[in-house]
CSV table of C-alpha atoms in Angstrom, one decimal:
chain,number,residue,atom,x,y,z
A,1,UNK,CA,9.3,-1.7,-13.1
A,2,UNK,CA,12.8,-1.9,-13.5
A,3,UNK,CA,15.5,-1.7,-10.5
A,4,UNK,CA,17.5,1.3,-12.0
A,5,UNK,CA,14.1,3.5,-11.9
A,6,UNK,CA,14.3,6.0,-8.8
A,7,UNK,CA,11.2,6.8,-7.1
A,8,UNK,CA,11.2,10.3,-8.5
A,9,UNK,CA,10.6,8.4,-12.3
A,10,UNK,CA,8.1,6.4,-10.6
A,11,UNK,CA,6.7,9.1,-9.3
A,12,UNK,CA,6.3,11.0,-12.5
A,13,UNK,CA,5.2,7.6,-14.8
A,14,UNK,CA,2.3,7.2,-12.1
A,15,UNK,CA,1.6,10.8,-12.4
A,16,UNK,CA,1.6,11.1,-16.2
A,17,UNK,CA,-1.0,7.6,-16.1
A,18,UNK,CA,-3.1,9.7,-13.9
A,19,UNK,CA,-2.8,12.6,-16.3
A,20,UNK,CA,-3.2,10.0,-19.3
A,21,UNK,CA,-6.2,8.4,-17.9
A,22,UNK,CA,-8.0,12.4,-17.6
A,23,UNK,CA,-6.8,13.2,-21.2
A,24,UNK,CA,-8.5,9.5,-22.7
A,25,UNK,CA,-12.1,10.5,-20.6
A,26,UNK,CA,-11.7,7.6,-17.9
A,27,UNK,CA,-11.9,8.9,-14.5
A,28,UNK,CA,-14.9,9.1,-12.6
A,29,UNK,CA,-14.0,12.4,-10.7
A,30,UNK,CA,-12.2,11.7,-7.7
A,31,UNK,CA,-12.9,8.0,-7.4
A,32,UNK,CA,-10.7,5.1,-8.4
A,33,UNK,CA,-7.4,4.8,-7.8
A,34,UNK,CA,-3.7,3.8,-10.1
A,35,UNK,CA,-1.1,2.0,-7.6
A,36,UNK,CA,2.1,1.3,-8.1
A,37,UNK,CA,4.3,-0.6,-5.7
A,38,UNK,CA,7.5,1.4,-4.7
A,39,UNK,CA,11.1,-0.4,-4.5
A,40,UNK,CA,12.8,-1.4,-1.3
A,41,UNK,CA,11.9,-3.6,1.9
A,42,UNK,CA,8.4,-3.8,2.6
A,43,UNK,CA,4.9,-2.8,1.3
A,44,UNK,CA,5.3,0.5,-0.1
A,45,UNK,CA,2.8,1.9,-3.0
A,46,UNK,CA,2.5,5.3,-4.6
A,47,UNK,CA,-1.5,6.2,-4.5
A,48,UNK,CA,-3.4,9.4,-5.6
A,49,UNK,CA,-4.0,12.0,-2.4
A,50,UNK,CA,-8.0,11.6,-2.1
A,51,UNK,CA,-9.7,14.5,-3.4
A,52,UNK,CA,-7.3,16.0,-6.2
A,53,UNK,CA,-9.2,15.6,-10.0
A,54,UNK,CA,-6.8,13.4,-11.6
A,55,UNK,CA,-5.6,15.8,-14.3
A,56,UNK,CA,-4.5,17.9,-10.9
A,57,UNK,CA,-1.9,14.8,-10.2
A,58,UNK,CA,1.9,15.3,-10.7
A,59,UNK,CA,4.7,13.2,-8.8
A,60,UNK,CA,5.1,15.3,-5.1
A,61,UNK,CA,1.3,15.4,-4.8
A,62,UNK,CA,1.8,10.9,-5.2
A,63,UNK,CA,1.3,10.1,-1.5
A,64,UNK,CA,3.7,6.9,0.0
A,65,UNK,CA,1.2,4.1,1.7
A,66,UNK,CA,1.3,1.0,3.4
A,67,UNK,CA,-1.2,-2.2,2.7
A,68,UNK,CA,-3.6,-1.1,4.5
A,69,UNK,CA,-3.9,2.2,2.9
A,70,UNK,CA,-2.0,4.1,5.4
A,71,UNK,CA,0.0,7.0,4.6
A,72,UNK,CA,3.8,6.5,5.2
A,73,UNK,CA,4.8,10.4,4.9
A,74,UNK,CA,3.5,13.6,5.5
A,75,UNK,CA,0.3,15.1,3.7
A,76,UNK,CA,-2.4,17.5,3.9
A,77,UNK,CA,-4.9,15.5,1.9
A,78,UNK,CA,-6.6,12.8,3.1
A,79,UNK,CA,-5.9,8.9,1.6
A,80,UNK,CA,-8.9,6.3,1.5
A,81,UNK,CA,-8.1,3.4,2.7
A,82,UNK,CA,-11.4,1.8,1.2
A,83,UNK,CA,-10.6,2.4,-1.8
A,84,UNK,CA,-7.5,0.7,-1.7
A,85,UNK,CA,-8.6,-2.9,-0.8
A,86,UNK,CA,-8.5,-4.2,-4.2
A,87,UNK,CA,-5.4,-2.5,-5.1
A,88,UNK,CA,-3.4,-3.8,-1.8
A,89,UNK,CA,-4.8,-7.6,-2.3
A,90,UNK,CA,-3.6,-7.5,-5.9
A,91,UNK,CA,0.0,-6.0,-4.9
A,92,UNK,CA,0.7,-8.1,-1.6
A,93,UNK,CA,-0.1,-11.9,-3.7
A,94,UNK,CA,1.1,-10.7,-7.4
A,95,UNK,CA,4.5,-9.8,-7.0
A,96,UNK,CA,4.9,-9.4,-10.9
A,97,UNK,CA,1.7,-6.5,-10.4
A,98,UNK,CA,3.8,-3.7,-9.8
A,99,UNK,CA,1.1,-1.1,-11.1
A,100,UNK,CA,-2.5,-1.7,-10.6
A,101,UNK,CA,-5.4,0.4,-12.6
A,102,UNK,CA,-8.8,0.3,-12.1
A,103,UNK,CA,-11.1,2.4,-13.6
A,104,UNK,CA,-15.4,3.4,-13.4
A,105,UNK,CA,-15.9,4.4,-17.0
A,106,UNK,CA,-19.4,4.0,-18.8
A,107,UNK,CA,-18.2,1.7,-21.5
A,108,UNK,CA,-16.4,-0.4,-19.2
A,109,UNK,CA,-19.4,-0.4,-16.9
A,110,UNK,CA,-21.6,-1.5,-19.2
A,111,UNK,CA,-19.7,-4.2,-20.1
A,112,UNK,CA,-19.0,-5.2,-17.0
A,113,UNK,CA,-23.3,-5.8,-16.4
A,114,UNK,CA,-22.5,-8.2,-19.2
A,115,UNK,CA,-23.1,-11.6,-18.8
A,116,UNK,CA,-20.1,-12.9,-21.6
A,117,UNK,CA,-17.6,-9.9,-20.9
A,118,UNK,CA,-15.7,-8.9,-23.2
A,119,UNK,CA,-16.6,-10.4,-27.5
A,120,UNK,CA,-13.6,-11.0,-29.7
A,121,UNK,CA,-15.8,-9.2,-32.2
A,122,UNK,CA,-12.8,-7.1,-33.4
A,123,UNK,CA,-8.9,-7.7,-33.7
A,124,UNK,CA,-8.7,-5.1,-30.9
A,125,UNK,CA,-10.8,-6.9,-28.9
A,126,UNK,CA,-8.9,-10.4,-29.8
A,127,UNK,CA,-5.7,-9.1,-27.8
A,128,UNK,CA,-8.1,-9.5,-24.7
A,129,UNK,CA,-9.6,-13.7,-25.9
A,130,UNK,CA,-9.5,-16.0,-22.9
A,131,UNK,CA,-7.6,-13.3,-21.2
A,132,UNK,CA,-9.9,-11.5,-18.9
A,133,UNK,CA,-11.2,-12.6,-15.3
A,134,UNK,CA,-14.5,-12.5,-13.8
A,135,UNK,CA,-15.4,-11.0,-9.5
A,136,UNK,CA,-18.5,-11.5,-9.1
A,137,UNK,CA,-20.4,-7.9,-7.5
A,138,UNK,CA,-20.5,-8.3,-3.7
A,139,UNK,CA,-21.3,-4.7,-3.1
A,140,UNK,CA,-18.9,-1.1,-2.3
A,141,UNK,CA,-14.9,-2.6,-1.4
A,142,UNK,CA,-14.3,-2.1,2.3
A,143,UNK,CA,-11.1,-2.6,4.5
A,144,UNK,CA,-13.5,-4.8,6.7
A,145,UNK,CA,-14.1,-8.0,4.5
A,146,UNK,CA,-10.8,-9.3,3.8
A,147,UNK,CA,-12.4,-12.8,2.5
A,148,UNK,CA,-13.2,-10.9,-0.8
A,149,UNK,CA,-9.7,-9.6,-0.8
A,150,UNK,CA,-8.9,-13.5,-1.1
A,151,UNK,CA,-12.2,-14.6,-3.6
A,152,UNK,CA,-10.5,-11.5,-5.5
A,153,UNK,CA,-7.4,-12.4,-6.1
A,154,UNK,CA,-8.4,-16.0,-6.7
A,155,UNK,CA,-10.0,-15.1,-9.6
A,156,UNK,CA,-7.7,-12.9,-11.0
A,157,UNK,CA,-5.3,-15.6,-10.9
A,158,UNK,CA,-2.4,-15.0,-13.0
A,159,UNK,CA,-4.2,-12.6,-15.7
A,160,UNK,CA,-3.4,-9.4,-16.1
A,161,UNK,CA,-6.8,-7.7,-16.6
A,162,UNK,CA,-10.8,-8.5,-14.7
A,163,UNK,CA,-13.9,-7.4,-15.2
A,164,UNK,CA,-15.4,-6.4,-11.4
A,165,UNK,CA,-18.8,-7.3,-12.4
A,166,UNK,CA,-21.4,-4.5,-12.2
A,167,UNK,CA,-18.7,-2.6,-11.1
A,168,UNK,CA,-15.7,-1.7,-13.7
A,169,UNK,CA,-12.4,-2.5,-15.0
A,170,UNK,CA,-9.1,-3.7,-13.2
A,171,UNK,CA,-5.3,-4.3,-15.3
A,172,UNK,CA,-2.1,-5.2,-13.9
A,173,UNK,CA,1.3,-4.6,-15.0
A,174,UNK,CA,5.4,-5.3,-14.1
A,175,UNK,CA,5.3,-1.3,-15.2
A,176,UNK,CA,2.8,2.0,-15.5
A,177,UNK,CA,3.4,1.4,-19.6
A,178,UNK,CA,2.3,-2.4,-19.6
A,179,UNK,CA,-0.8,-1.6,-17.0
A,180,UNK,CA,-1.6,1.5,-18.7
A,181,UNK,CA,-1.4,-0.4,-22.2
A,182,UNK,CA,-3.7,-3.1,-21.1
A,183,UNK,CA,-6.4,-0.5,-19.7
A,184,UNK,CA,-6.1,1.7,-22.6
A,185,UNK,CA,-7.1,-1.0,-25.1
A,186,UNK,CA,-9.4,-2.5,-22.8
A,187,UNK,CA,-11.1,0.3,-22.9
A,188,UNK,CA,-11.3,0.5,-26.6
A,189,UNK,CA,-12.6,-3.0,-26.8
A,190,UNK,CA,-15.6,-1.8,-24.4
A,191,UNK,CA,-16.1,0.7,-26.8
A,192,UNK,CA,-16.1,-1.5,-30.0
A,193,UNK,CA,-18.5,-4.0,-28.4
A,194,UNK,CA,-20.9,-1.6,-27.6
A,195,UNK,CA,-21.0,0.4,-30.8
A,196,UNK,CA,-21.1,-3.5,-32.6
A,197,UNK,CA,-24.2,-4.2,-30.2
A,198,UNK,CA,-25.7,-1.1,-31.1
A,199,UNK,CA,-26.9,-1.1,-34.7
A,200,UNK,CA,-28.9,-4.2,-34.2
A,201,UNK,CA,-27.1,-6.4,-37.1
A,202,UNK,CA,-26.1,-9.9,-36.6
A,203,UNK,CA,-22.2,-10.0,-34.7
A,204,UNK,CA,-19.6,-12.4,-36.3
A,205,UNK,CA,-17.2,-13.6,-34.5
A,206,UNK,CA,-14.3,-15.7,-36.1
A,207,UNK,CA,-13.4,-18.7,-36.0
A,208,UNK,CA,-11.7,-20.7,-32.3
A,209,UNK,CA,-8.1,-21.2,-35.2
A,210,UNK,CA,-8.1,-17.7,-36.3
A,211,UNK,CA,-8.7,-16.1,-32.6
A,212,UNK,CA,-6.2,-18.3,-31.2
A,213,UNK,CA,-4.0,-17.1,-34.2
A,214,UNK,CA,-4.2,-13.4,-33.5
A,215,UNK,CA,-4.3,-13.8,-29.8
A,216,UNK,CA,-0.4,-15.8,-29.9
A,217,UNK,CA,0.8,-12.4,-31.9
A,218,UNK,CA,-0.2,-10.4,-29.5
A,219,UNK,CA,1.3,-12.7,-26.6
A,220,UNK,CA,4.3,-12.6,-28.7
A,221,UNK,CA,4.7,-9.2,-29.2
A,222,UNK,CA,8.0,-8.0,-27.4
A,223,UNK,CA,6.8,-4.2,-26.9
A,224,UNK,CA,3.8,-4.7,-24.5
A,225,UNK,CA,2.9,-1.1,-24.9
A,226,UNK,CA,6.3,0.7,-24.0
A,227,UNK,CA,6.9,2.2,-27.8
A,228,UNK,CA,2.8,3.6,-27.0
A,229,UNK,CA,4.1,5.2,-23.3
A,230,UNK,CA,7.3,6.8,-24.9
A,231,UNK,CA,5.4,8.7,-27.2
A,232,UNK,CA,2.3,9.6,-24.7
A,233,UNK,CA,5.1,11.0,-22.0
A,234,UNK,CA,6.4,13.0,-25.2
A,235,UNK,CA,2.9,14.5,-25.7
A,236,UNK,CA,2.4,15.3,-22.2
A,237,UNK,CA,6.1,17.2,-21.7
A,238,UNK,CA,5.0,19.1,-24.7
A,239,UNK,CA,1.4,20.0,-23.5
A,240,UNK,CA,1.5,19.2,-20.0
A,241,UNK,CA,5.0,19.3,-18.0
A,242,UNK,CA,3.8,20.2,-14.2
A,243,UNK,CA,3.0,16.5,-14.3
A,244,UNK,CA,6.5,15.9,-13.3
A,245,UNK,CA,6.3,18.7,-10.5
């Protein structure tokens, strides 16, 4: 996020994830949630009204919370708190995790009942080498155990993307691009790790030089995803502009 955003753009970048997220096939109806922390004093986040399909989403329906879930402005739908545990521990001890995503999608599911997480057994899948954290399943997130708010963010640590085991996916971001960026391709590494498993043949992986190699150009890489955003807000103003409503 950068200081000269108004809460109107941040409004309409969280709307056009949501929007994204329908489009690329990774909601799971009305569940999961994309955060974003708002500007200003205090513990403010923008959060989908509980209820709406996500490709329903566009900035004024974005409903102003609190930590604890709670909404900070008038609405007629209802918020779950619930589901924002994870997203509130993340935001309140990872002030660089502006924008949290996480996501219930089959390839990422399957993944996450993985034992090794996430193979470099492509160079998609290289971008995300030594880079992923592990939280361990300990059942449905509630408000009510705030010790695996703390086991949570422990293990996250500083990365910027876990695997909620038996569970799904989780990425953070200083913006919606970086966040959405990380999920997107995350995503895609799922998917490439499955189809690899599928067809039974022997998996190579390289070599510990050459996956260190490709992982330091990706680290290096200035863009982190915004030149990617730029053109996916284009495509949804063309085919999609209530987003911004």
């Amino acid at each position: 996020m950068t200081t000269l955003q108004t809460e109107q753009e941040l409004r309409e970048d969280l709307a056009a994830a949501y929007r994204l997220i329908a489009q690329f096939d990774m909601t799971d109806l009305v569940y999961t949630h994309l955060s974003l922390r708002l500007p200003g004093g205090g513990h403010r986040y923008l959060v989908n009204p509980y209820g709406l399909l996500f490709e329903e989403i566009t900035a004024s329906s974005l409903v102003v919370v609190d930590a604890d879930g709670i909404p900070q402005q008038e609405t007629s739908w209802a918020i779950n708190p619930a589901g924002f545990v994870i997203h509130s521990a993340i935001h309140a001890n990872r002030p660089d995790a502006e924008c949290v995503m996480h996501t219930h999608t089959i390839p990422g599911m399957v993944i996450a009942a993985q034992e090794k997480g996430i193979l470099p057994l492509n160079q998609i899948n290289i971008e995300f080498y030594g880079a992923v954290a592990f939280h361990a399943y300990e059942g449905i997130a509630a408000d009510d155990n705030l010790s695996e708010r703390e086991r949570l963010v422990r293990d996250l640590g500083t990365r910027n993307a876990i695997i909620l085991q038996n569970h799904g996916l989780l990425t953070v971001g200083s913006t919606v691009a970086q966040a959405f960026y990380r999920m997107y391709y995350m995503e895609q590494a799922c998917k490439i790790q499955i189809a690899a498993q599928s067809t039974g043949m022997p998996l190579h992986i390289p070599s510990e030089e050459k996956l260190l190699r490709t992982k330091k150009q990706f680290d290096t890489d200035p863009d982190q995803g915004q030149m990617i955003w730029k053109a996916l807000r284009r495509k949804l103003d063309r085919e999609q502009p209530d987003y911004k409503n």
